[in-house]
Short mmCIF file of C-alpha atoms and ligand atoms in Angstrom, two decimals:
data_model
loop_
_atom_site.label_atom_id
_atom_site.label_comp_id
_atom_site.label_asym_id
_atom_site.label_seq_id
_atom_site.Cartn_x
_atom_site.Cartn_y
_atom_site.Cartn_z
CA MET A 1 10.21 15.59 17.80
CA GLU A 2 11.93 16.39 13.71
CA TYR A 3 13.30 12.30 13.30
CA TRP A 4 13.05 9.25 14.68
CA ASP A 5 16.97 8.00 14.68
CA PRO A 6 18.34 11.33 12.36
CA HIS A 7 21.54 9.68 12.23
CA ILE A 8 20.13 6.18 10.33
CA GLU A 9 17.82 9.37 8.51
CA ARG A 10 20.22 12.31 7.37
CA MET A 11 23.00 9.65 6.79
CA PRO A 12 25.01 10.65 3.58
CA VAL A 13 23.46 8.62 0.88
CA ASP A 14 26.98 7.17 0.38
CA GLU A 15 27.23 5.93 3.66
CA LEU A 16 23.86 4.66 2.81
CA ARG A 17 24.94 2.65 0.05
CA GLN A 18 28.34 1.15 2.15
CA LEU A 19 26.07 -0.79 4.99
CA GLN A 20 23.36 -1.52 2.06
CA GLU A 21 26.21 -3.74 0.44
CA TYR A 22 27.24 -4.28 3.88
CA LYS A 23 24.46 -6.15 4.57
CA LEU A 24 23.11 -7.06 1.11
CA LYS A 25 26.72 -9.54 1.42
CA GLN A 26 25.48 -11.06 4.83
CA LEU A 27 21.90 -11.44 3.95
CA ILE A 28 23.35 -13.86 1.17
CA ASN A 29 25.75 -15.30 3.76
CA TYR A 30 22.54 -16.08 6.02
CA VAL A 31 19.78 -17.45 3.56
CA TYR A 32 22.46 -19.54 2.16
CA SER A 33 22.93 -21.37 4.80
CA HIS A 34 20.38 -21.12 6.29
CA SER A 35 17.07 -20.96 3.72
CA PRO A 36 17.18 -25.04 1.51
CA PHE A 37 14.50 -22.59 -0.40
CA TYR A 38 17.16 -19.85 -1.18
CA LYS A 39 20.18 -22.18 -0.84
CA LYS A 40 18.82 -24.32 -4.21
CA ARG A 41 16.93 -21.10 -6.14
CA LEU A 42 20.90 -19.51 -5.42
CA ASP A 43 22.64 -23.06 -6.74
CA ASP A 44 19.84 -23.47 -9.50
CA ALA A 45 20.99 -19.36 -11.00
CA GLY A 46 24.53 -21.38 -11.06
CA ILE A 47 25.97 -18.86 -7.77
CA LYS A 48 27.02 -19.04 -4.62
CA PRO A 49 27.58 -15.99 -1.30
CA GLU A 50 30.66 -14.76 -3.15
CA ASP A 51 30.05 -14.09 -6.21
CA ILE A 52 27.86 -11.29 -4.75
CA ASN A 53 30.22 -8.28 -3.61
CA SER A 54 28.71 -5.34 -4.51
CA LEU A 55 25.12 -3.58 -4.44
CA GLU A 56 25.19 -4.08 -8.59
CA ASP A 57 25.66 -7.54 -8.29
CA VAL A 58 22.02 -7.60 -6.93
CA LYS A 59 20.97 -7.83 -10.72
CA LYS A 60 21.81 -11.41 -10.65
CA LEU A 61 19.59 -13.05 -7.96
CA PRO A 62 16.75 -14.65 -9.09
CA PHE A 63 13.35 -12.88 -8.14
CA THR A 64 10.87 -14.27 -5.21
CA TYR A 65 6.82 -14.34 -6.37
CA LYS A 66 4.08 -14.65 -3.93
CA GLN A 67 2.84 -18.40 -5.72
CA ASP A 68 6.99 -19.49 -3.66
CA LEU A 69 5.67 -18.29 0.05
CA ARG A 70 2.30 -20.38 -1.37
CA ASP A 71 4.38 -23.32 -2.55
CA ASN A 72 6.57 -23.79 0.81
CA TYR A 73 3.05 -23.35 2.74
CA PRO A 74 3.35 -23.00 6.36
CA THR A 75 7.08 -22.46 7.21
CA GLY A 76 9.47 -24.08 4.43
CA MET A 77 10.64 -20.52 3.64
CA PHE A 78 11.30 -19.93 6.74
CA CYS A 79 15.28 -19.18 8.06
CA VAL A 80 15.17 -19.92 12.32
CA PRO A 81 13.63 -22.94 14.17
CA ASN A 82 9.68 -22.30 15.56
CA THR A 83 11.23 -22.24 19.43
CA GLN A 84 12.52 -18.23 17.46
CA LEU A 85 8.77 -17.76 16.56
CA VAL A 86 7.29 -14.70 18.24
CA ARG A 87 4.23 -13.84 16.02
CA PHE A 88 2.53 -15.77 13.13
CA HIS A 89 0.65 -13.28 10.35
CA ALA A 90 -1.77 -14.95 7.88
CA SER A 91 -3.23 -13.29 4.29
CA SER A 92 -5.96 -14.13 3.85
CA GLY A 93 -6.08 -16.64 0.96
CA THR A 94 -8.49 -15.30 -0.97
CA SER A 95 -6.97 -15.83 -4.41
CA GLY A 96 -4.84 -19.42 -3.96
CA LYS A 97 -3.02 -20.58 -1.03
CA PRO A 98 -2.65 -18.46 1.86
CA THR A 99 1.61 -16.81 2.96
CA VAL A 100 2.13 -17.04 6.34
CA VAL A 101 5.31 -15.16 7.69
CA GLY A 102 6.66 -15.85 10.70
CA TYR A 103 8.59 -12.33 13.15
CA THR A 104 11.81 -13.29 15.01
CA ARG A 105 11.11 -11.02 18.65
CA ASN A 106 13.86 -8.68 16.51
CA ASP A 107 11.20 -8.77 13.21
CA ILE A 108 8.87 -7.32 15.35
CA ASN A 109 11.10 -4.69 16.63
CA CYS A 110 12.38 -3.41 13.35
CA TRP A 111 9.12 -3.42 12.45
CA ALA A 112 7.75 -1.35 15.24
CA ASN A 113 10.98 0.87 14.12
CA SER A 114 10.29 0.96 10.91
CA LEU A 115 6.85 3.09 11.37
CA ALA A 116 7.85 4.57 14.48
CA ARG A 117 10.81 7.33 12.21
CA ALA A 118 7.37 6.84 9.75
CA LEU A 119 5.30 8.54 12.08
CA THR A 120 7.58 10.14 13.97
CA SER A 121 8.32 11.77 9.86
CA ILE A 122 4.49 13.12 9.81
CA GLY A 123 4.52 14.46 13.07
CA ILE A 124 2.77 11.99 15.06
CA GLY A 125 3.81 11.37 18.55
CA ARG A 126 3.58 11.85 22.53
CA GLY A 127 -0.35 13.17 22.91
CA ASP A 128 -1.07 12.39 19.60
CA ASN A 129 -4.55 9.92 19.43
CA MET A 130 -4.40 7.00 17.14
CA GLN A 131 -7.87 5.32 16.40
CA VAL A 132 -6.75 1.95 14.48
CA SER A 133 -9.19 0.98 12.19
CA TYR A 134 -6.96 -1.48 10.09
CA GLY A 135 -7.92 -5.22 10.81
CA TYR A 136 -6.69 -6.43 13.70
CA GLY A 137 -6.04 -9.99 13.58
CA LEU A 138 -4.00 -12.43 11.16
CA PHE A 139 -4.22 -9.12 8.72
CA THR A 140 -1.31 -7.35 9.61
CA GLY A 141 -2.21 -3.92 9.52
CA GLY A 142 -4.41 -2.74 12.84
CA LEU A 143 -1.28 -5.32 15.19
CA GLY A 144 1.31 -2.90 13.06
CA LEU A 145 0.03 0.73 13.26
CA HIS A 146 -0.23 -0.50 17.30
CA TYR A 147 2.84 -1.16 17.47
CA GLY A 148 4.04 1.98 15.93
CA ALA A 149 1.40 4.67 17.15
CA GLU A 150 3.02 2.36 20.74
CA GLU A 151 6.89 3.16 20.48
CA VAL A 152 6.10 6.45 19.45
CA SER A 153 4.55 7.27 23.16
CA ALA A 154 1.35 8.54 21.40
CA SER A 155 -2.28 6.54 22.77
CA VAL A 156 -4.01 4.45 20.44
CA LEU A 157 -7.33 3.18 20.12
CA PRO A 158 -7.78 -0.30 18.96
CA THR A 159 -11.44 -0.34 17.27
CA SER A 160 -10.43 -2.39 15.00
CA ALA A 161 -12.68 -1.80 11.00
CA GLY A 162 -16.17 -2.43 11.44
CA ASN A 163 -18.92 -0.81 14.33
CA THR A 164 -19.14 2.91 12.55
CA GLY A 165 -21.49 4.32 14.37
CA ARG A 166 -19.27 3.64 17.40
CA GLN A 167 -16.18 4.50 15.69
CA ILE A 168 -17.31 7.97 15.76
CA GLU A 169 -18.42 8.18 18.94
CA LEU A 170 -15.44 7.77 20.59
CA MET A 171 -13.36 9.54 18.38
CA GLN A 172 -15.14 12.20 19.60
CA ASP A 173 -15.36 11.81 22.81
CA LEU A 174 -11.70 11.02 22.98
CA GLY A 175 -10.43 13.29 21.38
CA THR A 176 -8.91 11.05 18.27
CA SER A 177 -6.51 12.62 16.47
CA VAL A 178 -5.35 10.62 14.08
CA ILE A 179 -6.83 8.30 12.12
CA ALA A 180 -5.73 4.76 10.76
CA CYS A 181 -7.87 2.74 8.11
CA THR A 182 -8.70 2.49 4.39
CA PRO A 183 -8.91 5.32 2.26
CA SER A 184 -13.17 3.50 1.44
CA TYR A 185 -13.57 2.84 4.95
CA MET A 186 -12.22 7.04 5.90
CA LEU A 187 -14.82 8.28 3.31
CA TYR A 188 -17.31 5.46 3.91
CA MET A 189 -17.38 6.85 8.23
CA ASN A 190 -17.35 10.15 6.78
CA GLU A 191 -20.78 9.56 5.22
CA ALA A 192 -22.08 7.48 8.74
CA ALA A 193 -21.18 10.72 10.03
CA LYS A 194 -22.90 12.38 9.06
CA ASN A 195 -26.24 10.01 8.74
CA MET A 196 -25.41 10.82 12.90
CA GLY A 197 -25.95 14.43 12.67
CA ILE A 198 -21.58 14.83 13.39
CA SER A 199 -19.18 16.65 10.89
CA ILE A 200 -15.55 14.97 10.23
CA LYS A 201 -14.40 18.40 9.59
CA ASP A 202 -15.89 20.28 12.39
CA ASP A 203 -17.13 18.07 15.49
CA THR A 204 -14.09 15.99 16.37
CA ASP A 205 -10.54 16.15 16.90
CA LEU A 206 -9.28 15.20 13.26
CA LYS A 207 -6.11 16.29 12.19
CA ILE A 208 -4.39 13.51 9.81
CA GLY A 209 -5.81 10.59 7.71
CA ILE A 210 -2.87 6.81 7.62
CA LEU A 211 -4.86 6.26 5.13
CA GLY A 212 -3.86 2.83 2.29
CA ALA A 213 -4.18 -1.80 1.85
CA GLU A 214 -5.83 -0.53 -1.39
CA PRO A 215 -4.39 1.87 -4.45
CA TRP A 216 -5.87 4.67 -3.85
CA SER A 217 -5.32 8.57 -6.61
CA GLU A 218 -4.19 11.98 -5.78
CA GLU A 219 -7.74 12.97 -6.39
CA MET A 220 -9.09 10.67 -4.27
CA ARG A 221 -6.59 12.51 -0.97
CA LYS A 222 -8.02 15.93 -1.93
CA ARG A 223 -11.83 14.67 -1.78
CA ILE A 224 -10.83 12.96 1.04
CA GLU A 225 -8.67 16.50 2.54
CA ASP A 226 -11.36 18.91 1.10
CA THR A 227 -14.34 16.59 2.80
CA THR A 228 -13.39 15.85 6.06
CA GLY A 229 -11.15 18.55 6.74
CA ILE A 230 -8.04 15.92 7.75
CA LYS A 231 -4.36 15.26 6.54
CA ALA A 232 -3.82 12.55 4.20
CA TYR A 233 -0.61 10.09 3.86
CA ASP A 234 -0.14 7.42 2.05
CA ILE A 235 1.06 4.08 3.66
CA PHE A 236 3.04 1.34 1.67
CA GLY A 237 4.07 -2.47 3.36
CA THR A 238 2.47 -5.61 2.00
CA SER A 239 2.27 -8.63 4.15
CA GLU A 240 4.97 -10.60 2.51
CA LEU A 241 7.52 -8.24 4.70
CA SER A 242 6.06 -7.16 7.50
CA GLY A 243 2.74 -5.23 7.03
CA PRO A 244 2.60 -1.32 7.25
CA LEU A 245 6.23 -0.13 7.12
CA PHE A 246 6.48 3.13 5.08
CA THR A 247 4.65 6.43 4.97
CA GLU A 248 5.33 10.08 3.32
CA CYS A 249 6.63 12.11 5.23
CA LYS A 250 4.84 15.67 5.75
CA TYR A 251 5.93 17.01 2.27
CA GLN A 252 3.77 13.89 0.74
CA ASP A 253 5.33 13.81 -2.44
CA GLY A 254 6.02 10.50 -1.76
CA ILE A 255 6.99 7.13 -0.10
CA HIS A 256 10.37 6.42 2.24
CA ILE A 257 11.78 2.77 1.82
CA TRP A 258 13.76 2.74 4.71
CA ALA A 259 17.43 1.63 2.82
CA ASP A 260 19.01 0.20 5.73
CA GLN A 261 16.92 -2.82 6.39
CA PHE A 262 15.13 -3.16 2.45
CA LEU A 263 17.21 -2.40 -1.34
CA VAL A 264 14.31 -1.14 -3.63
CA GLU A 265 14.71 -2.06 -6.82
CA ILE A 266 11.85 -0.92 -9.90
CA ILE A 267 12.12 -3.83 -12.29
CA ASP A 268 10.48 -3.27 -16.08
CA PRO A 269 8.20 -5.15 -16.17
CA ASP A 270 8.53 -6.91 -19.91
CA THR A 271 12.70 -7.51 -19.46
CA GLY A 272 13.00 -8.15 -15.37
CA GLU A 273 15.56 -5.41 -15.42
CA PRO A 274 16.10 -2.48 -12.74
CA LEU A 275 14.97 0.76 -14.58
CA PRO A 276 15.99 4.45 -13.84
CA ASP A 277 14.92 7.01 -11.07
CA GLY A 278 11.83 7.86 -12.46
CA GLU A 279 10.25 4.88 -14.80
CA ARG A 280 7.17 3.21 -13.39
CA GLY A 281 7.76 -0.30 -13.12
CA GLU A 282 7.19 -3.65 -10.79
CA LEU A 283 8.31 -2.88 -7.45
CA ALA A 284 10.70 -5.40 -6.06
CA ILE A 285 12.46 -5.24 -2.65
CA THR A 286 15.07 -7.26 -0.34
CA THR A 287 14.60 -7.74 3.35
CA LEU A 288 17.92 -6.46 4.64
CA SER A 289 17.01 -7.14 8.38
CA LYS A 290 14.82 -9.88 8.92
CA GLU A 291 15.53 -12.78 10.67
CA ALA A 292 12.70 -15.44 10.10
CA LEU A 293 11.65 -14.50 6.46
CA PRO A 294 14.23 -13.11 4.64
CA LEU A 295 13.24 -12.39 0.59
CA ILE A 296 15.26 -11.67 -2.30
CA ARG A 297 13.86 -9.63 -4.35
CA TYR A 298 10.56 -9.93 -3.98
CA LYS A 299 8.45 -9.27 -6.72
CA VAL A 300 5.23 -6.78 -4.86
CA GLY A 301 3.02 -7.03 -7.52
CA ASP A 302 2.95 -3.16 -7.23
CA LEU A 303 3.53 -0.67 -10.40
CA THR A 304 5.19 2.66 -8.83
CA ALA A 305 8.21 4.79 -9.05
CA LEU A 306 11.08 4.86 -7.65
CA ASN A 307 13.20 8.74 -6.57
CA SER A 308 16.70 8.99 -4.78
CA GLU A 309 16.74 12.18 -5.03
CA PRO A 310 16.81 14.48 -1.45
CA CYS A 311 13.29 15.39 0.31
CA GLU A 312 12.27 18.65 2.10
CA CYS A 313 13.00 16.91 5.04
CA GLY A 314 16.06 16.36 5.14
CA ARG A 315 15.92 12.35 4.84
CA THR A 316 18.29 10.35 2.98
CA HIS A 317 16.04 7.59 1.69
CA PRO A 318 14.49 6.87 -1.55
CA ARG A 319 11.17 7.11 -1.99
CA ILE A 320 8.51 5.22 -4.44
CA THR A 321 5.59 7.42 -5.32
CA ARG A 322 2.18 6.54 -5.21
CA ILE A 323 1.25 2.74 -5.91
CA THR A 324 -1.16 3.27 -9.64
CA GLY A 325 -1.93 -0.47 -9.47
CA ARG A 326 -1.28 -3.72 -8.95
CA VAL A 327 -0.18 -5.79 -11.52
CA ASP A 328 -3.06 -8.15 -11.66
CA ASP A 329 -5.11 -5.61 -11.39
CA MET A 330 -4.84 -4.46 -14.70
CA LEU A 331 -7.67 -5.02 -17.04
CA VAL A 332 -7.33 -5.90 -20.50
CA VAL A 333 -10.35 -4.80 -21.96
CA ARG A 334 -10.57 -4.89 -25.99
CA GLY A 335 -7.04 -5.48 -25.66
CA VAL A 336 -6.18 -1.76 -23.76
CA ASN A 337 -4.86 -2.04 -20.87
CA VAL A 338 -7.02 -0.22 -18.34
CA PHE A 339 -6.02 0.09 -14.46
CA PRO A 340 -8.88 0.79 -11.54
CA GLY A 341 -6.32 3.97 -10.57
CA GLN A 342 -7.13 5.15 -13.60
CA ILE A 343 -10.68 5.39 -13.37
CA GLU A 344 -10.87 6.90 -10.54
CA ALA A 345 -8.58 9.73 -10.95
CA VAL A 346 -10.61 10.77 -14.20
CA LEU A 347 -13.76 10.63 -12.04
CA MET A 348 -12.84 11.73 -8.75
CA ASN A 349 -11.07 15.37 -11.48
CA ILE A 350 -15.18 15.60 -11.64
CA PRO A 351 -17.45 17.83 -9.02
CA GLU A 352 -20.67 15.60 -9.63
CA VAL A 353 -18.85 12.75 -9.33
CA GLY A 354 -19.42 11.19 -5.96
CA GLU A 355 -16.54 8.58 -4.07
CA HIS A 356 -18.38 5.18 -5.05
CA PHE A 357 -18.15 3.86 -8.02
CA GLN A 358 -18.19 0.29 -9.62
CA ILE A 359 -16.17 -1.41 -12.81
CA ILE A 360 -18.01 -4.22 -14.05
CA VAL A 361 -16.77 -6.38 -17.10
CA ASP A 362 -18.79 -8.48 -19.04
CA ARG A 363 -18.35 -9.90 -22.43
CA VAL A 364 -21.40 -9.40 -24.97
CA ASN A 365 -21.85 -11.88 -27.75
CA GLU A 366 -16.71 -12.02 -28.15
CA MET A 367 -16.98 -8.11 -27.66
CA ASP A 368 -15.46 -6.63 -24.12
CA MET A 369 -18.27 -3.81 -22.40
CA MET A 370 -17.02 -1.72 -19.61
CA LYS A 371 -19.31 0.04 -16.96
CA VAL A 372 -18.67 2.55 -14.58
CA GLN A 373 -21.01 3.24 -12.27
CA ILE A 374 -21.91 6.22 -10.06
CA GLU A 375 -23.32 8.15 -7.35
CA MET A 376 -24.01 11.84 -7.77
CA THR A 377 -22.92 13.39 -4.71
CA ASP A 378 -25.71 15.24 -2.75
CA THR A 379 -25.31 18.96 -4.77
CA ALA A 380 -25.50 17.65 -7.84
CA PHE A 381 -28.16 15.25 -7.20
CA SER A 382 -31.28 15.89 -9.84
CA ASP A 383 -34.37 13.94 -10.72
CA ARG A 384 -34.20 16.45 -14.59
CA VAL A 385 -34.06 13.07 -16.84
CA ASN A 386 -32.04 15.72 -19.08
CA ASP A 387 -28.91 16.58 -16.30
CA ILE A 388 -28.42 12.87 -15.55
CA ILE A 389 -28.02 12.57 -19.64
CA SER A 390 -25.73 15.04 -20.33
CA LEU A 391 -23.57 14.20 -16.78
CA GLU A 392 -23.27 10.15 -17.86
CA LYS A 393 -22.08 11.35 -21.74
CA LYS A 394 -19.42 14.33 -19.83
CA VAL A 395 -18.46 10.88 -17.83
CA GLU A 396 -17.86 8.82 -20.66
CA SER A 397 -15.64 11.36 -22.73
CA ALA A 398 -13.47 12.26 -19.61
CA LEU A 399 -12.32 8.70 -19.27
CA LYS A 400 -12.59 7.44 -23.12
CA SER A 401 -10.26 10.28 -23.57
CA VAL A 402 -7.90 9.10 -20.80
CA LEU A 403 -7.84 5.12 -21.21
CA ASN A 404 -8.73 5.27 -25.40
CA VAL A 405 -10.87 2.48 -24.91
CA SER A 406 -15.33 2.96 -24.74
CA VAL A 407 -17.04 3.75 -20.93
CA LYS A 408 -20.75 2.65 -20.55
CA VAL A 409 -21.30 5.04 -17.16
CA GLU A 410 -24.73 4.28 -15.62
CA LEU A 411 -25.21 6.87 -12.62
CA VAL A 412 -26.83 5.13 -9.93
CA GLU A 413 -28.81 5.97 -6.99
CA GLN A 414 -26.95 7.42 -3.86
CA GLY A 415 -26.63 4.83 -1.28
CA SER A 416 -27.07 1.93 -3.91
CA LEU A 417 -23.35 0.82 -3.95
CA PRO A 418 -21.19 -0.79 -1.73
CA ARG A 419 -19.85 0.50 1.23
CA THR A 420 -16.83 -1.29 2.82
CA VAL A 421 -15.13 -1.49 6.27
CA GLY A 422 -11.36 -3.23 4.53
CA LYS A 423 -10.39 -3.09 1.45
CA SER A 424 -12.96 -2.88 -1.39
CA LYS A 425 -13.66 -4.43 -4.78
CA LYS A 426 -14.35 -2.10 -7.34
CA VAL A 427 -14.10 -4.38 -10.10
CA ILE A 428 -16.84 -6.66 -10.80
CA ASP A 429 -15.25 -9.19 -14.21
CA ASN A 430 -17.67 -11.02 -14.61
CA ARG A 431 -15.82 -12.94 -18.23
CA ASN A 432 -14.29 -15.89 -16.96
CA LEU A 433 -11.30 -15.07 -18.67
ZN1 LIG U 1 10.22 13.70 3.27
#
């Protein structure tokens, strides 16, 4: 099947915009009458529902932040009574109070539908066996993909994350063709399989990976595809919106955002104004169909750019380019802005460098010091001190030329850096800023 919902997915752009406009007006009326939070927020901004008449008027609306969800913990921003909810998810709350999202039956259906369109656009459907190795539970990754895969009639192997040896055994025995997990876990699984004497490329039926829940680079994609023999697709979503919702189509050139359900803007972080196509800024999303917890111009915190050009796949819905980082991931090292993703991209372009690395930032004598620990690949591994020093120098100069700040590179023993089954923690910042 080429499209899950051909009428909506190929809708002419003008019609799509009219639909968005209609739904935006409805949304503002809805939140104004159902959410005391949004009524106050709009009143404070001097906006009445009748002031929103066109898609352009979205600019008048105030942003919503993660902090708003925390301040109204647990259900203060919900627009429906508890009796209409069929599910809750909650964020881990590692950096503050958790955020709780509630779902009506219709919200769950829309979520599954969004992923059904996405999975179909990759070519996944009946006959595929999808191993869902994202965590199940309060985290949205596992259950999100689970419902999406069932919607397109793929069979689901709900392994969740961890217990890697068993995952690989089941992958072989049940003929898993698609896996959904973090890029870090894909690498870890590949390594674990190798240690079991199994090649994912040659000894399994795995063809497709749906990888996300942490930023990863194009260079990392190439590494993963080369070493595992799969096609790796980027997925996007965030727990406050519903969890995983959108993926790349089979052309792997940006993630389609379903415009009938979500209105996407890219915001200039300095001015707060929307940016034109192609310019990188902060993602803001307005939900056009959610009932329990609709969000207006929600600042997701991810940095990306919009591409409204028609896609080769025939879908008219806009795409966002690969997320290059999160606003709160940005490190300021000696006054220079550095994203972990930039470092990953440089490292993955150097063939001797393995897939595992860690960034450590310290402050020594009032001076920021950034160190990157890296593992070499099997083939490049050397005991010769001269080889090691010359590789360290090569990586240092490659990083310096991209980041404009000096980095100390340290080669470490293979397998010595931490591995993870979920989201990896690539940065250790010891500066107490
Ligand atoms: Zn496409």
